[in-house]
Coordinates of N, CA and C in Angstrom, one line a residue:
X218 N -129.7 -60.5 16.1 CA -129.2 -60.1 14.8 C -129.6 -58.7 14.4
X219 N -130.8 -58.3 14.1 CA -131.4 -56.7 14.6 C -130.9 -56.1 15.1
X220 N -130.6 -56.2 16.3 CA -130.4 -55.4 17.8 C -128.9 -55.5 16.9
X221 N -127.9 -56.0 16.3 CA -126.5 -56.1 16.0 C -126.5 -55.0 15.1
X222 N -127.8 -55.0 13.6 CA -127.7 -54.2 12.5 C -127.9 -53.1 12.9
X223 N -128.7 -52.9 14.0 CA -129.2 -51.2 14.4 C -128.6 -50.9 15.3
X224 N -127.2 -51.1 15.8 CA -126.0 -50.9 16.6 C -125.3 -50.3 15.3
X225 N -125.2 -50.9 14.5 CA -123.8 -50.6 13.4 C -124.8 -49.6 12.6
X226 N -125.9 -49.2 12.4 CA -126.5 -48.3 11.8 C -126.1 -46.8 12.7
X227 N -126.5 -47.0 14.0 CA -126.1 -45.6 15.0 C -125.0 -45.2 15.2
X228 N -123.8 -46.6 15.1 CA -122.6 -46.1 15.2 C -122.2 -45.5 13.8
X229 N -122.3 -45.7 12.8 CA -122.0 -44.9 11.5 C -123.1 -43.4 11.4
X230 N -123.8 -43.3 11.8 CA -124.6 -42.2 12.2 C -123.8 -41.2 13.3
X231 N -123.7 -41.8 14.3 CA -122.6 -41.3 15.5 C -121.5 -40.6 14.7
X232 N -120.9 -41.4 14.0 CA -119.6 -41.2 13.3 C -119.6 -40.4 12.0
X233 N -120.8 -40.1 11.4 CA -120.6 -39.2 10.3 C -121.1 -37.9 11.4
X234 N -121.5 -37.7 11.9 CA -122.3 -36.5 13.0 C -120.9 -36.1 13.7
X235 N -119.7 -37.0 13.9 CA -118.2 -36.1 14.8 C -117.6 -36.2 13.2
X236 N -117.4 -36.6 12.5 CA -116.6 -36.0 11.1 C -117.3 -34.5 10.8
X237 N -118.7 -34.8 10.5 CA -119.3 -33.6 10.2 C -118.7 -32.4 11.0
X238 N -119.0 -32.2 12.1 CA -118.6 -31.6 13.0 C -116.9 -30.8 13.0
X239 N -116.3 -32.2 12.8 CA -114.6 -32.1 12.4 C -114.5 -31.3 11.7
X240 N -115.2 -31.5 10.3 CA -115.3 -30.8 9.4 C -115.4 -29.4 9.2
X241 N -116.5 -29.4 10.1 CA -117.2 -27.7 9.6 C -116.3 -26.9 11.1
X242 N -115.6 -27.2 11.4 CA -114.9 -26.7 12.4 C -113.2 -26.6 11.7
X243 N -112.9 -26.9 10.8 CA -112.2 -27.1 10.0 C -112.1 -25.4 9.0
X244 N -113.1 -25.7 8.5 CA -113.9 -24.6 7.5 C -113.3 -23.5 8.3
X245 N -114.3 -23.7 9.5 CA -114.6 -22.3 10.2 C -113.2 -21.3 10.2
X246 N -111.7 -22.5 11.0 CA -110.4 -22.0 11.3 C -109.8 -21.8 10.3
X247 N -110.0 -22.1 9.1 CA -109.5 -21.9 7.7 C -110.1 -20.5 7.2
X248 N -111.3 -20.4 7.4 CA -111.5 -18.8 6.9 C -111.3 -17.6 7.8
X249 N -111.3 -18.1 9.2 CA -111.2 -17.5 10.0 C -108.9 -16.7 9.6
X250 N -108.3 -17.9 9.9 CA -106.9 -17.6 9.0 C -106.8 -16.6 8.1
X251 N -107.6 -17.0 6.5 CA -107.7 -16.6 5.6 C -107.9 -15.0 5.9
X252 N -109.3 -14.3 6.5 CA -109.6 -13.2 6.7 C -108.5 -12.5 7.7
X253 N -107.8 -13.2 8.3 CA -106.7 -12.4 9.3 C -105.8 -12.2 8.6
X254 N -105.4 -13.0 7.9 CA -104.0 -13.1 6.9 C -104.1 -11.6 5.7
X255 N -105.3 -11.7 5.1 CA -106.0 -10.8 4.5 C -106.3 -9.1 4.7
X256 N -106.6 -8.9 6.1 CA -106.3 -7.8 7.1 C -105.3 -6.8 6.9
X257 N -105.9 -5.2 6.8 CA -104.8 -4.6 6.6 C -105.0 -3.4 7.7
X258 N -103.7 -3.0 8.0 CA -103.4 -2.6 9.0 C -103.2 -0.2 8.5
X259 N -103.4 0.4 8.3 CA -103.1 1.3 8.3 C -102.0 2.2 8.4
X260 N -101.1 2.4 8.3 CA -99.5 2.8 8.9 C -99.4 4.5 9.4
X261 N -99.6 4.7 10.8 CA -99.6 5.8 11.3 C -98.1 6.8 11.1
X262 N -98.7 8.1 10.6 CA -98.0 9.0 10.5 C -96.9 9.0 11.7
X263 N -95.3 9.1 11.6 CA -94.4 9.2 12.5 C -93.7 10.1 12.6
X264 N -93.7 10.9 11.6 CA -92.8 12.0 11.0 C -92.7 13.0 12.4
X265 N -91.5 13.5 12.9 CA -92.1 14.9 13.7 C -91.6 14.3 15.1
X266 N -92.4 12.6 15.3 CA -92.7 12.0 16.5 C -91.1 11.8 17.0
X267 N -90.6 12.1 18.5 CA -90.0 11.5 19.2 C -90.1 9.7 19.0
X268 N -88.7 9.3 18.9 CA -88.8 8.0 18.9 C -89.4 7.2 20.0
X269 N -88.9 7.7 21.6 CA -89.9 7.3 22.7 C -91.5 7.1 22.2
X270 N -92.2 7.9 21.9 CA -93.0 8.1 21.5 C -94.1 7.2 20.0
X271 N -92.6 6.3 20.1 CA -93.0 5.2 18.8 C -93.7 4.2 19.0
X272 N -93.3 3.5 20.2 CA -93.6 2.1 20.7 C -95.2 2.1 20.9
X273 N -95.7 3.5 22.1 CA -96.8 2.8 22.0 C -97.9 3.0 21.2
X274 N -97.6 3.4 19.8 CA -98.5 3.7 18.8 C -98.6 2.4 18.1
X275 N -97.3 2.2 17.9 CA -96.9 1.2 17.1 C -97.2 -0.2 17.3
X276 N -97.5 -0.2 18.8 CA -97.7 -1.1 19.6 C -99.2 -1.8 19.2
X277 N -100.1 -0.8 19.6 CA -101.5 -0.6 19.7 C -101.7 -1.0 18.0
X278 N -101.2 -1.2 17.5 CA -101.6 -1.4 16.1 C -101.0 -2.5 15.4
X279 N -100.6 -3.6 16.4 CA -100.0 -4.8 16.1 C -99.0 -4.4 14.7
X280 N -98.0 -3.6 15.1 CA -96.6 -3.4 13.8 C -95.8 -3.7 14.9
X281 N -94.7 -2.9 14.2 CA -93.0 -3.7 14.6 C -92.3 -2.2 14.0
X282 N -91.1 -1.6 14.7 CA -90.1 -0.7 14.2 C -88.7 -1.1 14.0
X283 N -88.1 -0.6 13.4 CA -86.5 -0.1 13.9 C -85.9 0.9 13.2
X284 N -85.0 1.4 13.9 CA -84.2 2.8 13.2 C -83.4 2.1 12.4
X285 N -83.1 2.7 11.1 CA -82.3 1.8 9.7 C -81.4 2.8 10.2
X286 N -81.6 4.0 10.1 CA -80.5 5.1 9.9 C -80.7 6.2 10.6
X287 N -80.0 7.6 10.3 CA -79.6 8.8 11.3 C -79.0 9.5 10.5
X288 N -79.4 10.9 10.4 CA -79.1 12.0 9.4 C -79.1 13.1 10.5
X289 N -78.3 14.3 9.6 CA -78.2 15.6 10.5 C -78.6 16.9 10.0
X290 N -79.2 17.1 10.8 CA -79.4 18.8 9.6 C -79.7 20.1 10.8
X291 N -79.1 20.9 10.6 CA -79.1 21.7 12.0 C -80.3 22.5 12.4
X292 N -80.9 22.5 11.5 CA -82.2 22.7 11.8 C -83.1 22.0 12.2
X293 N -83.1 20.8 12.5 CA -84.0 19.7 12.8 C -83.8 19.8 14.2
X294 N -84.7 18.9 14.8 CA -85.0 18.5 16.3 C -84.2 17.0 16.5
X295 N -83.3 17.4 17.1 CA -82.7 16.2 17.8 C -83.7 14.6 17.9
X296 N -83.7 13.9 17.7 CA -84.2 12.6 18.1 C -85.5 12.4 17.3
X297 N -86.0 13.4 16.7 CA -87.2 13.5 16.0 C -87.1 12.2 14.6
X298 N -88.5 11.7 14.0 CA -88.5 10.7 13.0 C -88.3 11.8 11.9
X299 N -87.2 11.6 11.0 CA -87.9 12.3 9.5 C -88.2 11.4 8.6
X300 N -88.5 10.1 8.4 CA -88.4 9.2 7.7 C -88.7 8.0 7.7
X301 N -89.8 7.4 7.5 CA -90.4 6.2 7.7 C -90.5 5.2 6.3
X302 N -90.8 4.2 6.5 CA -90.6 3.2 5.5 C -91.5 1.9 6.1
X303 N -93.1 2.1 5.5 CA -93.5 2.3 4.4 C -94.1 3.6 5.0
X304 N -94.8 4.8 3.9 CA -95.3 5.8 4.2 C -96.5 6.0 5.3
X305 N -96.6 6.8 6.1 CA -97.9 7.1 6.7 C -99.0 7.0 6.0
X306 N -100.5 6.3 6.5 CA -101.5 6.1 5.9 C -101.7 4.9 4.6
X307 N -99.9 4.4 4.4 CA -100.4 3.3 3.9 C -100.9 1.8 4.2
X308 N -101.3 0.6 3.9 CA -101.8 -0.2 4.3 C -101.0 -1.8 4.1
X309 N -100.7 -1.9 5.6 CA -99.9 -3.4 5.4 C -100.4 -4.2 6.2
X310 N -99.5 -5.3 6.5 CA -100.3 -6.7 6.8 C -99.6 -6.5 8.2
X311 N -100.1 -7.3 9.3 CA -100.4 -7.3 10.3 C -98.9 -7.7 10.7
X312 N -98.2 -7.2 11.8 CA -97.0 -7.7 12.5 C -95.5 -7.1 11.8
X313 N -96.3 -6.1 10.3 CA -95.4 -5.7 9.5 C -93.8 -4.5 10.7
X314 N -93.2 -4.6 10.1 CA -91.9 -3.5 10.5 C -91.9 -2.6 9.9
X315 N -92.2 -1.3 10.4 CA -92.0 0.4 10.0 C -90.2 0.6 10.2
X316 N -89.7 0.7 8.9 CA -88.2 1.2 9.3 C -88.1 2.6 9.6
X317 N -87.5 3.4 10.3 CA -87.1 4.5 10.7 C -85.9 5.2 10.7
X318 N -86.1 6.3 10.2 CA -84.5 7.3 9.9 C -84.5 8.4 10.7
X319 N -83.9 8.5 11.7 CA -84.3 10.0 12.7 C -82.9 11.0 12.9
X320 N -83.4 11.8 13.1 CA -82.5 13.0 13.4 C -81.4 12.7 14.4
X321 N -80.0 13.0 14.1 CA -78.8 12.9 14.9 C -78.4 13.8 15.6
X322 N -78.4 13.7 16.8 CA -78.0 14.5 17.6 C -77.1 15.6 17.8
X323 N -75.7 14.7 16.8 CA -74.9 15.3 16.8 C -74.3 15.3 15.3
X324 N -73.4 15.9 14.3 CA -72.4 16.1 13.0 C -72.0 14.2 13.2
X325 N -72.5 14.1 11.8 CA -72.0 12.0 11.7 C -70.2 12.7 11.6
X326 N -69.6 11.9 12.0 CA -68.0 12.3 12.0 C -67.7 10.7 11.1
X327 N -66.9 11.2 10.0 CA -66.3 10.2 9.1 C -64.5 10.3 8.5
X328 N -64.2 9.2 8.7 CA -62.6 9.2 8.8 C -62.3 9.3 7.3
X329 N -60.9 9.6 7.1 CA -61.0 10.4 5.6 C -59.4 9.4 5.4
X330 N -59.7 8.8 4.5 CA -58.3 8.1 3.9 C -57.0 8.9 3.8
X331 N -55.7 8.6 3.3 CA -54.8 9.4 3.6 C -55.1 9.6 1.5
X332 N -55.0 11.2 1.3 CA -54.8 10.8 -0.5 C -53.5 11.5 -0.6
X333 N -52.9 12.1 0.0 CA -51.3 12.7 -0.6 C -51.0 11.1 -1.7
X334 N -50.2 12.0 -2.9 CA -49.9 11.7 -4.3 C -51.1 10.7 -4.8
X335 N -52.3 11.3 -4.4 CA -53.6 10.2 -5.4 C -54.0 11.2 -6.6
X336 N -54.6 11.0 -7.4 CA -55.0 12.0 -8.2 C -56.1 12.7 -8.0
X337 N -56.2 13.4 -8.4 CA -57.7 14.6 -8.2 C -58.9 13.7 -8.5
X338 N -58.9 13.0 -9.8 CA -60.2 12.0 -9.9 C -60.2 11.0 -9.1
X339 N -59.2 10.5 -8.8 CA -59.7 9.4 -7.7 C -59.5 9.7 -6.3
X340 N -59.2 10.9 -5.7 CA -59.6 11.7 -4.1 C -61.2 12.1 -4.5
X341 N -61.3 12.4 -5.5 CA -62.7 13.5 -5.3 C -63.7 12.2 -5.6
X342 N -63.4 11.0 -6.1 CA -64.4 10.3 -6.1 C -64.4 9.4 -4.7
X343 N -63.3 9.3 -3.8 CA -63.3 8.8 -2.8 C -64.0 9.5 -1.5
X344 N -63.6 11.2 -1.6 CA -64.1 12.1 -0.6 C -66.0 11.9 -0.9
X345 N -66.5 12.0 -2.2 CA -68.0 12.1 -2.1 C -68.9 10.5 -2.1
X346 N -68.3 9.3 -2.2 CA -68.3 7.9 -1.6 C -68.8 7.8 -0.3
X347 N -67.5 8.6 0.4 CA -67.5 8.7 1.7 C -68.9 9.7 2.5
X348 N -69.8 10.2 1.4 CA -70.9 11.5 2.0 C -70.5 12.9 1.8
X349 N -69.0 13.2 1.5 CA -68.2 14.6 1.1 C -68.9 15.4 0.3
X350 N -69.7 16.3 0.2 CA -70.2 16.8 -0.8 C -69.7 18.3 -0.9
X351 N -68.9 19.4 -0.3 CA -68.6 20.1 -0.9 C -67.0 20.2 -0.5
X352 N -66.1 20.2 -1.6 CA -65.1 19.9 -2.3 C -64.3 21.4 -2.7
X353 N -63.3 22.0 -2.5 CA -62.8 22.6 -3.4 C -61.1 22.5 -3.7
X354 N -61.2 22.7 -5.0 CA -59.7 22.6 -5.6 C -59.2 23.6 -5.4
X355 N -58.3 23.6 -4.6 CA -57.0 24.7 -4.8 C -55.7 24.0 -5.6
X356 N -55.2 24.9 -6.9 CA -53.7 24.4 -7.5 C -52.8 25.0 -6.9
X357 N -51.6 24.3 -6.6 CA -50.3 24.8 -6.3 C -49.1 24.8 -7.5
X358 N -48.4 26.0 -7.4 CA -47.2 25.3 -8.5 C -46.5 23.7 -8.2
X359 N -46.3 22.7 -9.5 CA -45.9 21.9 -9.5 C -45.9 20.9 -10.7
X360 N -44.8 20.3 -11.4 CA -44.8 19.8 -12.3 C -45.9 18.7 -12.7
X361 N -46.5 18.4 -11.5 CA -47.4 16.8 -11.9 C -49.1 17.6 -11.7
X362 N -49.8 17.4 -13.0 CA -50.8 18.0 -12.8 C -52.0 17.0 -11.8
X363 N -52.7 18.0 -11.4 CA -54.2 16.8 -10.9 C -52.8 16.0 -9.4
X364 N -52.0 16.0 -9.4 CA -51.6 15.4 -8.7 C -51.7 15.8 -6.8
X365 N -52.2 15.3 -5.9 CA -53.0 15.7 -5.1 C -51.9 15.8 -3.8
X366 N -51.6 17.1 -3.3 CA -50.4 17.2 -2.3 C -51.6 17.3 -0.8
X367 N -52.0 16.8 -0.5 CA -52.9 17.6 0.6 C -54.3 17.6 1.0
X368 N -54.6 17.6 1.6 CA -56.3 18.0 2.2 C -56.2 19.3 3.2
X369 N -57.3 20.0 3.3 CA -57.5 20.8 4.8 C -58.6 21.0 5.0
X370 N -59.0 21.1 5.9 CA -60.1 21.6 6.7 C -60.5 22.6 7.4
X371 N -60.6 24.0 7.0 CA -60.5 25.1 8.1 C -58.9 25.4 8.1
X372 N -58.7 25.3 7.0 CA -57.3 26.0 7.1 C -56.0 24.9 7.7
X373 N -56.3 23.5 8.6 CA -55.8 22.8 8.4 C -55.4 22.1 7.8
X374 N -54.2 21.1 7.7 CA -54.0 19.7 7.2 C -55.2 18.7 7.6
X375 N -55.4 17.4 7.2 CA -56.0 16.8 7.5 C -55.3 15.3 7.1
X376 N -54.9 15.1 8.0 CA -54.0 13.5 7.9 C -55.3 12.0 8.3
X377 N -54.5 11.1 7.2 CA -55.4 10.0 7.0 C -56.0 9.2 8.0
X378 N -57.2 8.9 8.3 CA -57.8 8.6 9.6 C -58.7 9.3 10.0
X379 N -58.2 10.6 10.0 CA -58.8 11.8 11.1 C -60.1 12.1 10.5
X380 N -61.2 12.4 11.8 CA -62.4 12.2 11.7 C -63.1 13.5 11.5
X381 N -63.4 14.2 10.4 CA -64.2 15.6 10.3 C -66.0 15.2 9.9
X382 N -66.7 16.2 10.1 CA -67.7 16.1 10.2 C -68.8 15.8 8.8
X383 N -69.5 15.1 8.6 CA -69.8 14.8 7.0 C -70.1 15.6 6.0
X384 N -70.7 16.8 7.0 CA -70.8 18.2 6.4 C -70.1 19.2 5.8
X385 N -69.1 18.9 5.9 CA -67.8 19.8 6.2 C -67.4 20.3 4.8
X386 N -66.7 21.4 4.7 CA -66.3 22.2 3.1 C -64.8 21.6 3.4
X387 N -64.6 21.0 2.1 CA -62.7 20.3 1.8 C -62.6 21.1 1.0
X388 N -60.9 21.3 1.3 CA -60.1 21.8 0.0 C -59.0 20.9 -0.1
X389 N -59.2 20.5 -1.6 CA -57.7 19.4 -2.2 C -56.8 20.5 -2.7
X390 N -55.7 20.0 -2.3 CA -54.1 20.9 -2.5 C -53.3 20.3 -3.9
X391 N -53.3 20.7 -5.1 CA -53.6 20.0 -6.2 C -52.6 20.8 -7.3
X392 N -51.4 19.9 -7.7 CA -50.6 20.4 -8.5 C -51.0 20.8 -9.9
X393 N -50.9 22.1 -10.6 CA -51.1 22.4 -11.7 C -50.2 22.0 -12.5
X394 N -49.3 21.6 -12.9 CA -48.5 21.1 -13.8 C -48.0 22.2 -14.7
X395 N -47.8 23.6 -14.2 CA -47.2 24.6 -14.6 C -46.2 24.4 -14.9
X396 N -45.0 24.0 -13.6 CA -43.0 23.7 -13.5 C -43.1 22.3 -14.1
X397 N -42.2 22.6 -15.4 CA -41.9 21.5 -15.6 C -40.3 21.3 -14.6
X398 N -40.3 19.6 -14.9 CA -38.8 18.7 -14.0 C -37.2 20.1 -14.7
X399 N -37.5 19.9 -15.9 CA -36.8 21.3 -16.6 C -36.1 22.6 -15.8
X400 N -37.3 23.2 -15.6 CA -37.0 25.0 -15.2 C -37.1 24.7 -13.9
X401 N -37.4 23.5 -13.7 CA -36.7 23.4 -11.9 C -35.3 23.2 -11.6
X402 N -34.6 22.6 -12.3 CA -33.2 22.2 -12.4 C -32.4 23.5 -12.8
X403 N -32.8 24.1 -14.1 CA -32.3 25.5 -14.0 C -32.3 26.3 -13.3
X404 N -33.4 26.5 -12.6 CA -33.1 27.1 -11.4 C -32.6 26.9 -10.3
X405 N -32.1 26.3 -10.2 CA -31.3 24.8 -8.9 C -29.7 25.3 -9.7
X406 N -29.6 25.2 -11.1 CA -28.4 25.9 -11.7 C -27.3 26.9 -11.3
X407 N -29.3 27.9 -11.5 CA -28.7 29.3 -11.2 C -28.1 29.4 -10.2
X408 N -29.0 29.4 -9.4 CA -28.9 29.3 -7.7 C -27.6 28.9 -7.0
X409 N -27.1 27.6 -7.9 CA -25.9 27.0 -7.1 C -24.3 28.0 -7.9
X410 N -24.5 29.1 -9.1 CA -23.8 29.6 -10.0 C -24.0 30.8 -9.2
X411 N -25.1 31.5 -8.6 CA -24.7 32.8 -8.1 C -24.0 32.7 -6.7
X412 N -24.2 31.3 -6.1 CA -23.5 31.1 -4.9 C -21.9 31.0 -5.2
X413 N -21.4 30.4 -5.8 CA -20.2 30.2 -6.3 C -19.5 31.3 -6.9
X414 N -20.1 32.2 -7.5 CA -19.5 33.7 -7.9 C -19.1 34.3 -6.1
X415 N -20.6 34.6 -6.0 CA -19.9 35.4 -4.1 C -19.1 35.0 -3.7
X416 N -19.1 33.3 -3.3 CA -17.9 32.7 -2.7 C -16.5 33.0 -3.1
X417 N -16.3 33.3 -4.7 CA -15.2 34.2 -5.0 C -14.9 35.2 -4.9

């Protein structure tokens, strides 16, 4: 009967010594978590950097990239980063994604709606929508003011679809509302009255 009580004494001894154990092993991977989760990571300067040139920085410093976007400016270096997100030298959490905006190789080319008979306020808000930023009005004679006969580009037409560069200087072709429906018809009058004289 002894030899039974000091059996069941060692085994609850045995058994609080692997809980214990469980336990403080427990602790350990919980703070161990805690302090990694907590960890901040520094965010290297990219600016300048060829994109080739991203991965294994990026790499080495347990982050993550991707190009969000692409801008043009003719002065810039082809393929170069101008633009990161979050800033160089700031401080994120481990596995985080640096977004990137880099230089475009080439003029972004963007298709331009058709606006013949739209109005001047709603072409010119549609051209600078679309990234359009320099715009000019030319008026032509014509009874309907603001009323929009036209686009060009370099002296061309520019019909709806067609792809110019996002840079580009527009001119809208844009009736002043000078002629009225009136002194058009009189003139159409005259016209058909001095014909009619000659023919006699």
């Amino acid at each position: 009967m002894k030899k039974f009580i000091a059996n069941i004494y060692v085994r609850n001894i045995l058994l609080m010594a692997v809980l214990l154990f469980v336990l403080i092993g427990i602790v350990l991977f919980c703070l161990n978590q805690y302090t990694r989760h907590n960890k901040s990571i520094e965010v290297p300067d990219l600016r300048g950097l060829q994109i080739q040139e991203v991965a294994p920085i990026i790499g080495s410093k347990d982050l993550k990239y991707e190009v969000v976007d692409s801008v043009y400016n003719k002065d810039g270096v082809p393929g170069a980063i101008v633009e990161q997100i979050p800033l160089g030298k700031s401080h994120v959490k481990e596995g985080r994604t640096i977004y990137l905006t880099i230089q475009a190789r080439s003029e972004q080319l963007v298709a331009v709606p058709d606006l013949e008979d739209s109005s001047l306020r709603q072409s010119e808000a549609l051209l600078r929508a679309l990234g359009f930023s320099n715009i000019n009005i030319v008026r032509i004679p014509s009874e309907y003011l603001d009323l929009v006969f036209g686009l060009e580009y370099k002296g061309a037409t520019v019909k709806g679809g067609q792809k110019i560069p996002k840079n580009a200087t527009l001119t809208l072709k844009v009736g002043d509302g000078g002629i009225s429906s009136d002194s058009i018809s009189s003139e159409e009058v005259e016209v058909e009255t001095d014909t009619s004289s000659e023919t006699f």
